mmCIF file of C-alpha atoms in Angstrom:
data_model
loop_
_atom_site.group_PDB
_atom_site.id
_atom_site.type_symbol
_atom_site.label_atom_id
_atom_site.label_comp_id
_atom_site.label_asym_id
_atom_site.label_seq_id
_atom_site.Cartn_x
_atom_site.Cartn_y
_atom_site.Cartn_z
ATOM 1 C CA UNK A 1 11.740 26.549 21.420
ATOM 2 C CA UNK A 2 10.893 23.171 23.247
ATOM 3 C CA UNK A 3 9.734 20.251 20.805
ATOM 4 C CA UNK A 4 8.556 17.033 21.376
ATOM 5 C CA UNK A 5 9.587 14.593 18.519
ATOM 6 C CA UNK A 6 6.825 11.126 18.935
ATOM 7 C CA UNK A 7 8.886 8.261 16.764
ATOM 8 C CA UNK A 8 7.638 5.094 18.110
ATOM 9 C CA UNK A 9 10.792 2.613 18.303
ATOM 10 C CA UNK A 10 14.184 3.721 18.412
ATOM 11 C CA UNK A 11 15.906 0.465 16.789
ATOM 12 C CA UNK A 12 18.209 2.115 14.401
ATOM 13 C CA UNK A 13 15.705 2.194 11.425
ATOM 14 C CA UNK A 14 12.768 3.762 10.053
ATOM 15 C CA UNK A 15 11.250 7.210 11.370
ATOM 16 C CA UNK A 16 13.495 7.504 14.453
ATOM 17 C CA UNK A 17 16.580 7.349 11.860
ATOM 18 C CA UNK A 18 15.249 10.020 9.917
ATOM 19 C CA UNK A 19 14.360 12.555 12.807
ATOM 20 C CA UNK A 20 18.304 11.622 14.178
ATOM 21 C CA UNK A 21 19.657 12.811 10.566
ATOM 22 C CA UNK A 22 17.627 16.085 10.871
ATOM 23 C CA UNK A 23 18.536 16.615 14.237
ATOM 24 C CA UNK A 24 22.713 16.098 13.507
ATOM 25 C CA UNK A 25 22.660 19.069 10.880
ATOM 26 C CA UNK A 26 20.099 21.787 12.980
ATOM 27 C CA UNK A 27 21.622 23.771 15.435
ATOM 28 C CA UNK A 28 20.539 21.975 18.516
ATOM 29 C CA UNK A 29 21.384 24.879 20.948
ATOM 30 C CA UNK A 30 18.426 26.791 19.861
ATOM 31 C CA UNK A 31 16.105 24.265 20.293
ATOM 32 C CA UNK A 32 15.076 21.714 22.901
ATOM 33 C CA UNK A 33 14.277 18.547 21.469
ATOM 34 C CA UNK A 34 12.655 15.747 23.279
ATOM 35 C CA UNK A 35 12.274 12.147 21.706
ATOM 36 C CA UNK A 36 9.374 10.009 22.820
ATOM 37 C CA UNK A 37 9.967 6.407 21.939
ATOM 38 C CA UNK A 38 8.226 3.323 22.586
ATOM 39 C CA UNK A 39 9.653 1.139 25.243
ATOM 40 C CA UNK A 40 11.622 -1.843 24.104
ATOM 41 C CA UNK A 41 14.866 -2.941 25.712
ATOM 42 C CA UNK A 42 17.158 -4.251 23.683
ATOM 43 C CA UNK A 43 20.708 -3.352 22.252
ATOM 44 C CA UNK A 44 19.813 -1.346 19.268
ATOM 45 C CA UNK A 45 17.640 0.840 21.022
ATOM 46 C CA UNK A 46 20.390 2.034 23.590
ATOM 47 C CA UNK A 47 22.884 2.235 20.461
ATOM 48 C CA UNK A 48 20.342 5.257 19.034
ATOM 49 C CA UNK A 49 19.388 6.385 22.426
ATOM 50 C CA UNK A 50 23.518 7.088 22.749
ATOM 51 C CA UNK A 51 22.955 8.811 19.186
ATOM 52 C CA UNK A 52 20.499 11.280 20.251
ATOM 53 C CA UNK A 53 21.575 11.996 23.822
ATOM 54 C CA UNK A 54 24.967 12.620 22.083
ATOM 55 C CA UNK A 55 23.377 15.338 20.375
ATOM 56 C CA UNK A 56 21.418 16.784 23.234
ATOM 57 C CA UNK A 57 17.776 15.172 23.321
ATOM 58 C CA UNK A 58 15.992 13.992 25.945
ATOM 59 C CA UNK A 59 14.523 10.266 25.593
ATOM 60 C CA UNK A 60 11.181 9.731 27.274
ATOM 61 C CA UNK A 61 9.902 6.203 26.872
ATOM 62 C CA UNK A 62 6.262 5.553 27.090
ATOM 63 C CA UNK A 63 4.482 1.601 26.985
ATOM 64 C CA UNK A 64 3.333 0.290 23.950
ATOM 65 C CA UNK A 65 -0.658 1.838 23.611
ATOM 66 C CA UNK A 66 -1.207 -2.542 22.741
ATOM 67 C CA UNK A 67 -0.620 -2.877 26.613
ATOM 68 C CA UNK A 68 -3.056 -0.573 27.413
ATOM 69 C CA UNK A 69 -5.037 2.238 25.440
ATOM 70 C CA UNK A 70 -6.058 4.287 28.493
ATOM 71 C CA UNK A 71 -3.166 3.382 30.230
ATOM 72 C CA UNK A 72 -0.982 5.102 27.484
ATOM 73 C CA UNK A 73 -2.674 8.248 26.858
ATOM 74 C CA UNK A 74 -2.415 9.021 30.827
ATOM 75 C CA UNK A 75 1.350 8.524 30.757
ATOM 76 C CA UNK A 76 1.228 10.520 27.603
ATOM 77 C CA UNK A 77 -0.977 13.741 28.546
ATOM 78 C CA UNK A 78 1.153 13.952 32.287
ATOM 79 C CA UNK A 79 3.922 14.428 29.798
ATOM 80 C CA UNK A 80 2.347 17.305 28.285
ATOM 81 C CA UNK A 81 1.331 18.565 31.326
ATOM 82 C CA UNK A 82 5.038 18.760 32.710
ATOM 83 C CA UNK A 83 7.167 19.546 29.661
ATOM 84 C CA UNK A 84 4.989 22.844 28.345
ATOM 85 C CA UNK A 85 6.229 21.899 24.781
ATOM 86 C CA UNK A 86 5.905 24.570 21.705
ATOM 87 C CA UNK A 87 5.335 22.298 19.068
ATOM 88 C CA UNK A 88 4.482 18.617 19.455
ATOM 89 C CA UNK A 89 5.461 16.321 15.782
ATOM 90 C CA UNK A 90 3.842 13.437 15.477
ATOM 91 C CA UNK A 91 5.076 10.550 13.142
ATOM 92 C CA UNK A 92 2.104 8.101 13.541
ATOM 93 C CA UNK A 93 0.677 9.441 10.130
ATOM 94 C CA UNK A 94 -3.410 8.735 10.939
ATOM 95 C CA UNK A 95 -2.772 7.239 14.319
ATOM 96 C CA UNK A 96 -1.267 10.926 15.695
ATOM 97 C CA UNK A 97 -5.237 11.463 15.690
ATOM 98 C CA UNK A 98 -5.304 10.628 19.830
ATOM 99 C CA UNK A 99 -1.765 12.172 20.549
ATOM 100 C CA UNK A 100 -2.558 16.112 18.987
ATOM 101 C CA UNK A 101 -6.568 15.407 20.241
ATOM 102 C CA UNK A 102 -4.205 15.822 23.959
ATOM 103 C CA UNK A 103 -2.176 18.329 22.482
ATOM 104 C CA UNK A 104 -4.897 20.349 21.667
ATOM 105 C CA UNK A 105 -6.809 20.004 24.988
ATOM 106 C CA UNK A 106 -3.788 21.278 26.766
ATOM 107 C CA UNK A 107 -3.269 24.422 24.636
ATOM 108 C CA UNK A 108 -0.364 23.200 22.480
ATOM 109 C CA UNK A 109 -0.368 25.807 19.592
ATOM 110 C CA UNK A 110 1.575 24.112 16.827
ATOM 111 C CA UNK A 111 1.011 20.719 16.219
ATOM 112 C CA UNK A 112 2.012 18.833 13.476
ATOM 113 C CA UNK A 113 1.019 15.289 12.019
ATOM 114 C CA UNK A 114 3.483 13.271 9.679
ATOM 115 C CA UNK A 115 2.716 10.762 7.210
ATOM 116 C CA UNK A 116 5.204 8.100 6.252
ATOM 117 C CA UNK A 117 2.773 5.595 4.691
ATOM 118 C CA UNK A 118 1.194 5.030 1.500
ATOM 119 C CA UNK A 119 -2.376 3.055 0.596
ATOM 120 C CA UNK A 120 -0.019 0.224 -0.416
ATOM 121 C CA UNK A 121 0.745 -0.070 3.416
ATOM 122 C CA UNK A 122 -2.913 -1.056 4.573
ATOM 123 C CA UNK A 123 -5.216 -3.412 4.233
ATOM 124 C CA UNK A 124 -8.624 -2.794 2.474
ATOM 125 C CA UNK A 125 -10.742 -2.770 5.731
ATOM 126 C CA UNK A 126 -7.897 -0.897 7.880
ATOM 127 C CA UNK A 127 -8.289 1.922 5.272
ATOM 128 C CA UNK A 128 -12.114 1.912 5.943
ATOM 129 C CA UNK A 129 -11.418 2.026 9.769
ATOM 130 C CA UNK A 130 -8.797 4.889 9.556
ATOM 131 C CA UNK A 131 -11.276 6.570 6.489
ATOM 132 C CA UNK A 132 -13.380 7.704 10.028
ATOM 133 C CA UNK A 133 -10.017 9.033 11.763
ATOM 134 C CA UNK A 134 -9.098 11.846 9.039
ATOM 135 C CA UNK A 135 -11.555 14.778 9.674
ATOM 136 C CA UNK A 136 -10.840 14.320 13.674
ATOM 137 C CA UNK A 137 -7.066 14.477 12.871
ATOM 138 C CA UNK A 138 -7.289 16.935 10.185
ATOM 139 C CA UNK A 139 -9.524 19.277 12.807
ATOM 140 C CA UNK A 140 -6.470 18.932 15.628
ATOM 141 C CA UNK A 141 -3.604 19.213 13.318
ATOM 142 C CA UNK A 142 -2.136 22.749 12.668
ATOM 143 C CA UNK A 143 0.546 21.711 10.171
ATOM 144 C CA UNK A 144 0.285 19.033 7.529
ATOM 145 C CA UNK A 145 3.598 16.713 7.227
ATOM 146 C CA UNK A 146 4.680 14.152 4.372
ATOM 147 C CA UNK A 147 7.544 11.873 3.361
ATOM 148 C CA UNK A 148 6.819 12.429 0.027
ATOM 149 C CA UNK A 149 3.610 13.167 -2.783
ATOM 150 C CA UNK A 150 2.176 9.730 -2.311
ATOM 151 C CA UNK A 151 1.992 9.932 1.661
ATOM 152 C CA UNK A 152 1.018 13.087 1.732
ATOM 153 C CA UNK A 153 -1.856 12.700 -0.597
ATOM 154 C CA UNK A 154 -2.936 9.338 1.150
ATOM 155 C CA UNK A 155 -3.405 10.979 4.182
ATOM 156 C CA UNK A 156 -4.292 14.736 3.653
ATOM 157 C CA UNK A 157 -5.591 14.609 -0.026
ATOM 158 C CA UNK A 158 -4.819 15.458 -3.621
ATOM 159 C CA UNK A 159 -5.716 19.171 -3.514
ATOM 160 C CA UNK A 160 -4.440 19.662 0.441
ATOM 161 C CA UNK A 161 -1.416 21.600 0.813
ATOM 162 C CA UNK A 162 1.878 19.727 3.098
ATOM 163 C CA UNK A 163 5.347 20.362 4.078
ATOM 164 C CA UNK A 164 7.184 17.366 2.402
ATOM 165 C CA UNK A 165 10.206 16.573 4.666
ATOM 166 C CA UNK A 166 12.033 14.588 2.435
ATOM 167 C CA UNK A 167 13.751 10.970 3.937
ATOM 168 C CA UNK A 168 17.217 12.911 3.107
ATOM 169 C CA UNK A 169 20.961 11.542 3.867
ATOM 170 C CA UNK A 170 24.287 12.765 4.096
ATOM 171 C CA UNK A 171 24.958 12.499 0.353
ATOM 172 C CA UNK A 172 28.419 12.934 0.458
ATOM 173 C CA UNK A 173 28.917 9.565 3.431
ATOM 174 C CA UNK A 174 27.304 7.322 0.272
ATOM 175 C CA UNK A 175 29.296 8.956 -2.874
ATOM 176 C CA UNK A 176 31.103 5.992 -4.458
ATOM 177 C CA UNK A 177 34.569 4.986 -3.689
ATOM 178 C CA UNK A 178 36.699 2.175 -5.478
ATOM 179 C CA UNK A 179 39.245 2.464 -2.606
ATOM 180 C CA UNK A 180 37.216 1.625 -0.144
ATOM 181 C CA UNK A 181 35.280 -0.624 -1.826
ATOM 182 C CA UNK A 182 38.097 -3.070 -2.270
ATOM 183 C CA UNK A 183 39.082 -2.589 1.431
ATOM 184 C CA UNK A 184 35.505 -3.852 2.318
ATOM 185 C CA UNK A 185 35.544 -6.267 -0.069
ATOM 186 C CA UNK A 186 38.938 -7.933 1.190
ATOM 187 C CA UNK A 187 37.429 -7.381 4.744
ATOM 188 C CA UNK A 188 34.243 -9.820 3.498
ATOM 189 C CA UNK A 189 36.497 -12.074 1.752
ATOM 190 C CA UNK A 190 34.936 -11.377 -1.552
ATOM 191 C CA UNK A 191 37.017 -11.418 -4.632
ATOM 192 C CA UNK A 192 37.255 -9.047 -7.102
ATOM 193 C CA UNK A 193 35.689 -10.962 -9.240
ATOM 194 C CA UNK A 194 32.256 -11.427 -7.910
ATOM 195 C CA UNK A 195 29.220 -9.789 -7.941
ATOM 196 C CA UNK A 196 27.977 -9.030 -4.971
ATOM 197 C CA UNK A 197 23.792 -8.184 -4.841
ATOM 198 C CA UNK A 198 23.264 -6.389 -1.308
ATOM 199 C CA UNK A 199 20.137 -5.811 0.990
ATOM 200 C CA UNK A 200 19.909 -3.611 4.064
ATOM 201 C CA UNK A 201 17.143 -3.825 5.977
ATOM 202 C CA UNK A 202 15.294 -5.635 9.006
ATOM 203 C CA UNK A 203 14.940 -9.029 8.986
ATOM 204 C CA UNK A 204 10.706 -9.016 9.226
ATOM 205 C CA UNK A 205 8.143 -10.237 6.649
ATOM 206 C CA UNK A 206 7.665 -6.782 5.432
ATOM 207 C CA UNK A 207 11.197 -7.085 3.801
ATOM 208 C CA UNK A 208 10.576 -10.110 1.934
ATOM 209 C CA UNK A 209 13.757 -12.129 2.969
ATOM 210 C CA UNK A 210 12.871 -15.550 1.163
ATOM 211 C CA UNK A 211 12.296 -14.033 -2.000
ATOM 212 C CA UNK A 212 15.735 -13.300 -1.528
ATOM 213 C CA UNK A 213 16.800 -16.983 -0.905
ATOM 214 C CA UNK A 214 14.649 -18.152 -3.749
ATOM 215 C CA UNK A 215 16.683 -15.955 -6.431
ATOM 216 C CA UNK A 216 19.838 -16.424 -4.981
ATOM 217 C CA UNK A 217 18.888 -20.550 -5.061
ATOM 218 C CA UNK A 218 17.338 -20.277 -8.731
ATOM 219 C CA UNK A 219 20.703 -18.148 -9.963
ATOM 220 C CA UNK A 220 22.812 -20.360 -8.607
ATOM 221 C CA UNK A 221 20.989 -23.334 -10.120
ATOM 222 C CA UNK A 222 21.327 -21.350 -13.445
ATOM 223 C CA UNK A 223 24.792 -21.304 -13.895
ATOM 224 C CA UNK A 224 25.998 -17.945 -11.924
ATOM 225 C CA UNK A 225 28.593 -19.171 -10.102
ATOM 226 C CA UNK A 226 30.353 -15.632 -9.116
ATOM 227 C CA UNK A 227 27.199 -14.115 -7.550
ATOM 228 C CA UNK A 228 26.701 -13.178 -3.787
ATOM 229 C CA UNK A 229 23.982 -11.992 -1.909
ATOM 230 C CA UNK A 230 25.186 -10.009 1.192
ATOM 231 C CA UNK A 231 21.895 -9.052 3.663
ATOM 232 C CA UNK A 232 22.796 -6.430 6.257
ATOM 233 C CA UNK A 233 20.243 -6.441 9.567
ATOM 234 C CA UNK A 234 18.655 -8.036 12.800
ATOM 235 C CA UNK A 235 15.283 -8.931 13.361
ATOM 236 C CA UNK A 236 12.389 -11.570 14.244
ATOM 237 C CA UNK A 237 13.082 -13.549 11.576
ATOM 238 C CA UNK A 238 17.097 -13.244 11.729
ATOM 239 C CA UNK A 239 17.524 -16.929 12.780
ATOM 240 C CA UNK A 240 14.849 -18.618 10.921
ATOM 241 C CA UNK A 241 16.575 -17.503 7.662
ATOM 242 C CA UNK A 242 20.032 -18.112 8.685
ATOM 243 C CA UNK A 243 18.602 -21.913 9.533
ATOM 244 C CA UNK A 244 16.937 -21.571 5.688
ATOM 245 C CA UNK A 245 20.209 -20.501 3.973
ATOM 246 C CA UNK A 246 22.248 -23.825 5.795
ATOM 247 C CA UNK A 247 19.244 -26.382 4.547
ATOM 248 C CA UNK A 248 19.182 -24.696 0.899
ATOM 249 C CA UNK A 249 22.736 -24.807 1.396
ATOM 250 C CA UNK A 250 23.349 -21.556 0.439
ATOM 251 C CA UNK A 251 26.453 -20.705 3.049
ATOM 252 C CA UNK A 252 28.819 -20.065 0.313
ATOM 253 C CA UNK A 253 26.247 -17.514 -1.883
ATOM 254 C CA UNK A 254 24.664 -15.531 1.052
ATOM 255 C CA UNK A 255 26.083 -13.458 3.830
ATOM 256 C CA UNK A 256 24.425 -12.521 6.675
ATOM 257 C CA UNK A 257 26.253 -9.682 8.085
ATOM 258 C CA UNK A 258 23.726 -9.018 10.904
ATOM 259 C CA UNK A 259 23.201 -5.207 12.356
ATOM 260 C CA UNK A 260 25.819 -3.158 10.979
ATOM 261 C CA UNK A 261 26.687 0.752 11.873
ATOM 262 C CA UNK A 262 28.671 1.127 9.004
ATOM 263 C CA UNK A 263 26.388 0.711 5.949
ATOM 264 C CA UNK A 264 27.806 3.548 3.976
ATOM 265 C CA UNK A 265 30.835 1.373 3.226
ATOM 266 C CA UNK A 266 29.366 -2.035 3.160
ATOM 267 C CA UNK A 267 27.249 -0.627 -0.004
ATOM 268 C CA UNK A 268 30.241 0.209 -1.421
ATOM 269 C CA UNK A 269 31.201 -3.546 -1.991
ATOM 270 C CA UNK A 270 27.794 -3.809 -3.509
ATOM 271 C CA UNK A 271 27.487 -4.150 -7.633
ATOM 272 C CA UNK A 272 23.168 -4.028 -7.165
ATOM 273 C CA UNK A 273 21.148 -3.223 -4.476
ATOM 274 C CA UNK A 274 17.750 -5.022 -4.334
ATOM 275 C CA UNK A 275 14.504 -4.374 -1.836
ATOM 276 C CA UNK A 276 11.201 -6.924 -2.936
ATOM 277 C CA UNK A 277 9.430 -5.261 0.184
ATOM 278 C CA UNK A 278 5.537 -6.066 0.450
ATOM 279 C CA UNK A 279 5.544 -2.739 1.573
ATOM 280 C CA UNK A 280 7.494 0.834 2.237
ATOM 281 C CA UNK A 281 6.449 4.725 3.197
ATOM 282 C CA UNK A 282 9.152 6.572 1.624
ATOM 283 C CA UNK A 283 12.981 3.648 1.809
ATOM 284 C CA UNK A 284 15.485 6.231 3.200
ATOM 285 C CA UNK A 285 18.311 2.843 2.048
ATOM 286 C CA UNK A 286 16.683 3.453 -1.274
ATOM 287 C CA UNK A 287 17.682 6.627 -1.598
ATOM 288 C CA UNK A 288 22.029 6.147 -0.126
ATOM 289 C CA UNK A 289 21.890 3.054 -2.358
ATOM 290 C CA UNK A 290 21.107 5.636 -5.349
ATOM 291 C CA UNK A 291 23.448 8.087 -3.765
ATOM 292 C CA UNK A 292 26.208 5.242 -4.177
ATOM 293 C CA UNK A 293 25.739 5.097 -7.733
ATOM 294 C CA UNK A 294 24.357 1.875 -8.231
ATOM 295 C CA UNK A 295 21.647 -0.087 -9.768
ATOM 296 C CA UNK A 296 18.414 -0.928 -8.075
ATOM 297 C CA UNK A 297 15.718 -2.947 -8.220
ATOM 298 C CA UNK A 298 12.695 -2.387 -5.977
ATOM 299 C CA UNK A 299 9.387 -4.369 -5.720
ATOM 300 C CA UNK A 300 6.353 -2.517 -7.547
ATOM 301 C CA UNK A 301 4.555 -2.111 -4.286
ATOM 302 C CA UNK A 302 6.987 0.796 -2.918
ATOM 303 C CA UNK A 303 6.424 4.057 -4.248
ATOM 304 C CA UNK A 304 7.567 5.333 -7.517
ATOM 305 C CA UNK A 305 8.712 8.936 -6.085
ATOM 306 C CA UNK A 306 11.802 6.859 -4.761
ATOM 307 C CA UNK A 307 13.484 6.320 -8.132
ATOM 308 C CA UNK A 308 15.415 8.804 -8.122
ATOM 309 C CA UNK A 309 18.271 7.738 -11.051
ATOM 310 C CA UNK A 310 17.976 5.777 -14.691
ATOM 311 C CA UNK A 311 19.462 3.042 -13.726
ATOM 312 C CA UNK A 312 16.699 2.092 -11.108
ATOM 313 C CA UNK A 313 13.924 -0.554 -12.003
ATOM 314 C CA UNK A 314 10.555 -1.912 -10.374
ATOM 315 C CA UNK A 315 9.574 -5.668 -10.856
ATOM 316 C CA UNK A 316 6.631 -6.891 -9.477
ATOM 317 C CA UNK A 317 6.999 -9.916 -6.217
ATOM 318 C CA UNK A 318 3.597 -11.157 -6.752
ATOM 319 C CA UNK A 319 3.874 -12.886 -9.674
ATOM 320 C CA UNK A 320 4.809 -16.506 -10.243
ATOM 321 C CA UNK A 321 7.113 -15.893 -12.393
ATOM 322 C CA UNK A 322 8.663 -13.006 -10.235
ATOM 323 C CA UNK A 323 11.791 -14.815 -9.317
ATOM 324 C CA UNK A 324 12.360 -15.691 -13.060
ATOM 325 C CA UNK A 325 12.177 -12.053 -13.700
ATOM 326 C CA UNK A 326 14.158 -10.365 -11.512
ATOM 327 C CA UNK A 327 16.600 -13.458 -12.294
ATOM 328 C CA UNK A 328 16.829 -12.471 -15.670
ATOM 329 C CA UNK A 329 17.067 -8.188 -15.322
ATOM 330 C CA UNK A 330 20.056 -9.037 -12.663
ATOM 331 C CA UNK A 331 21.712 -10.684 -15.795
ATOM 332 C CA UNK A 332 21.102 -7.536 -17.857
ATOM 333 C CA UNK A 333 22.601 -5.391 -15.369
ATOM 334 C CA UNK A 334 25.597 -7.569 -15.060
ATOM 335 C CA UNK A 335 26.230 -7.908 -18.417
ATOM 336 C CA UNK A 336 26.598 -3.658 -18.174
ATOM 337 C CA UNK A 337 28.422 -2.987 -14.814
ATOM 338 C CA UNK A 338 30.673 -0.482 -15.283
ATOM 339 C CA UNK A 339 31.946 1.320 -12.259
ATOM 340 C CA UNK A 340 32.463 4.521 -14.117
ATOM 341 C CA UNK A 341 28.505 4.843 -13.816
ATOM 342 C CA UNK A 342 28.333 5.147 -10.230
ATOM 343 C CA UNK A 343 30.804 8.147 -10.056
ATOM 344 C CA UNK A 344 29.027 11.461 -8.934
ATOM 345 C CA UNK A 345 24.960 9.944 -8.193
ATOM 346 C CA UNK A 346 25.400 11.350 -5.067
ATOM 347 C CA UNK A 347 25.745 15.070 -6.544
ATOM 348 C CA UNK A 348 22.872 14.193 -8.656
ATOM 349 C CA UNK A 349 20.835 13.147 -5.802
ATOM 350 C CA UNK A 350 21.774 15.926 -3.944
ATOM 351 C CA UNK A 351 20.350 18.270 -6.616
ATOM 352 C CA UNK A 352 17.257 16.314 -6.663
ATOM 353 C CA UNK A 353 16.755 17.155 -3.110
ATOM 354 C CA UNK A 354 17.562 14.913 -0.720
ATOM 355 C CA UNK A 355 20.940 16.494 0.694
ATOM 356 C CA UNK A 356 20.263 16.866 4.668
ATOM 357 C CA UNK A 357 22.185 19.273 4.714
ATOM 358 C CA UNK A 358 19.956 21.800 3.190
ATOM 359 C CA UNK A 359 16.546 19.993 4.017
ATOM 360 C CA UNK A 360 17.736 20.461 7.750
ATOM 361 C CA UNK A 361 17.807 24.137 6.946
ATOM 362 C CA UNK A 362 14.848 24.309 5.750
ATOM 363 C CA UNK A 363 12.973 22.696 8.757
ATOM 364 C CA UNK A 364 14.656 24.304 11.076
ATOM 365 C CA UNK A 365 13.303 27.622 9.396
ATOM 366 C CA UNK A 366 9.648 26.133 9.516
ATOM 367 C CA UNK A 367 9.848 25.470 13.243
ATOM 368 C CA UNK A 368 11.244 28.879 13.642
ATOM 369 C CA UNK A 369 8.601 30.776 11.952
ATOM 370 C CA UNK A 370 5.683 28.324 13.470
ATOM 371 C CA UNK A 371 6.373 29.767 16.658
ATOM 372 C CA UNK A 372 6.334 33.260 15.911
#
């Protein structure tokens, strides 16, 4: 069974991190898996192209279709042409329309299209563009892919029938540990007595950084002396908010740890976990910050099917109060920390689901029978 896996970017996040914790936990030597990537050179794409090579995929990097549509598609269908893949996964969502539209010419039997967006994602005119994609990528796909119920329904409909392949971790990586939370925390230089509020994601507008500044500022300004923000990940706008932090002269509240490969145990220092994204599909960190047993707080615009525990709140990032309230509900949840309450999440997020263990399983049983 030969499969080509289309992930855009391979820069340690997003779908290409997801695909690379299915493919650790399937049996690799009964499949041939091939990754096609966008090209991009820099150092965190040949830290995951090391990840999957280790486990026996094939990278093929294409252009970006921005530096030329027809260009692209060439490259793309020659690929086809000399690989003779079985099943061809697409995880453009409504833009795999033009990738399985090849597929299809060239007699590709199984083709699958993946959706890892919601409406939230989208402007009001893209969604009128893409409205006229659906029925052409709905008439080349032969398996229907989702994220989760929102994503799925956004692109294939309410009453349309999808595999959800859920954004699932290694559960048992994120499980809570007070030992090695206090060797991360001496490693950070943060005492024992502070509360640490940590982010993990890439530094880019969709992520919302200077909301982060702004309630970091306005808590400190209030009186909370023992709080720190620690922000894990690289990006665009990496160095314009590291020059932000000095002028608000925040140096002493927020840490910028930069790109990380050990996020399971930086979490672990972490008393809340925030994410005021504009935007998310389906936050695979939202899900191991969960697993680690501890309160979060997402923006109102990410989807609801990610709260997976009590003890995880939306606020809204729109409003102009919004920095007052999310101020005042990280009080609340300080006044009730309790470390006690972050034992065993990960078993209960496990039985929710969202174990890779199992979910590898299963999907390597759907390819399997696909192909039959």
């Amino acid at each position: 069974m030969k499969i080509l896996q289309i992930v855009g970017e391979i820069d340690g996040g997003g779908v290409a991190s997801v695909v690379l914790n299915y493919l650790k936990c399937i049996d690799v030597k009964k499949i041939e898996v091939h990754i096609l990537a966008l090209k991009k050179d820099d150092k965190k794409q040949q830290l995951m192209q090391k990840d999957f090579e280790e486990l026996g995929c094939k990278i093929i990097y294409i252009e970006h279709r921005n530096k030329g549509y027809i260009r692209h598609f060439k490259m793309f269908k020659k690929i086809l042409e000399h690989e003779k893949y079985d099943i061809v996964h697409c995880h453009f969502g409504i833009w795999s329309m033009p990738y399985l539209v090849i597929a299809k010419q060239l007699g590709i039997k199984c083709r699958i299209a993946h959706s890892h967006v919601t409406m939230s994602e989208y402007s009001k005119k893209k969604n009128i563009i893409l409205a006229f994609f659906k029925p052409i990528l709905r008439n080349v796909t032969t398996h229907k892919f989702a994220c989760g119920k929102d994503a799925g329904e956004y692109l294939w409909g309410k009453h349309s029938k999808f595999y959800i392949m859920r954004n699932a971790i290694d559960t048992c990586r994120f499980k809570y540990s007070e030992v090695i939370r206090n060797e991360i925390r001496d490693e950070l230089n943060i005492k024992r007595n502070e509360i640490v509020i940590g982010h993990i994601g890439r530094f880019s507008n969709q992520k919302n950084h200077e909301f982060i500044i702004d309630l970091a500022q306005s808590l400190r300004d209030s009186g909370q002396m023992n709080i720190k923000f620690v922000l894990v990940g690289d990006g665009e706008k990496f160095e314009k908010i590291k020059t932000q932090v000095k002028e608000m002269r925040l140096d002493s509240k927020i840490c910028l740890l930069g790109l990380r490969d050990d996020v399971e145990r930086i979490m672990q220092s972490f008393d809340i976990f925030i994410l005021p994204s504009f935007y998310e599909g389906f936050p695979v960190v939202g899900v191991e910050a969960q697993s680690n047993g501890l309160p979060v707080l997402f923006s109102d615009l990410i989807t609801k099917e990610v709260k997976l525990l009590d003890s995880t709140e939306y606020l809204t990032v729109n409003d102009d109060l919004s920095i007052e309230i999310w101020g005042k509900e990280i009080k609340k949840i300080i006044s009730k920390l309790n470390s006690a309450d972050r034992e065993n999440k990960d078993d209960i997020v496990k039985k929710l689901g969202y174990d890779i263990k199992i979910e590898s399983r299963k999907l390597g049983k759907f390819y399997e029978n696909i192909i039959k």
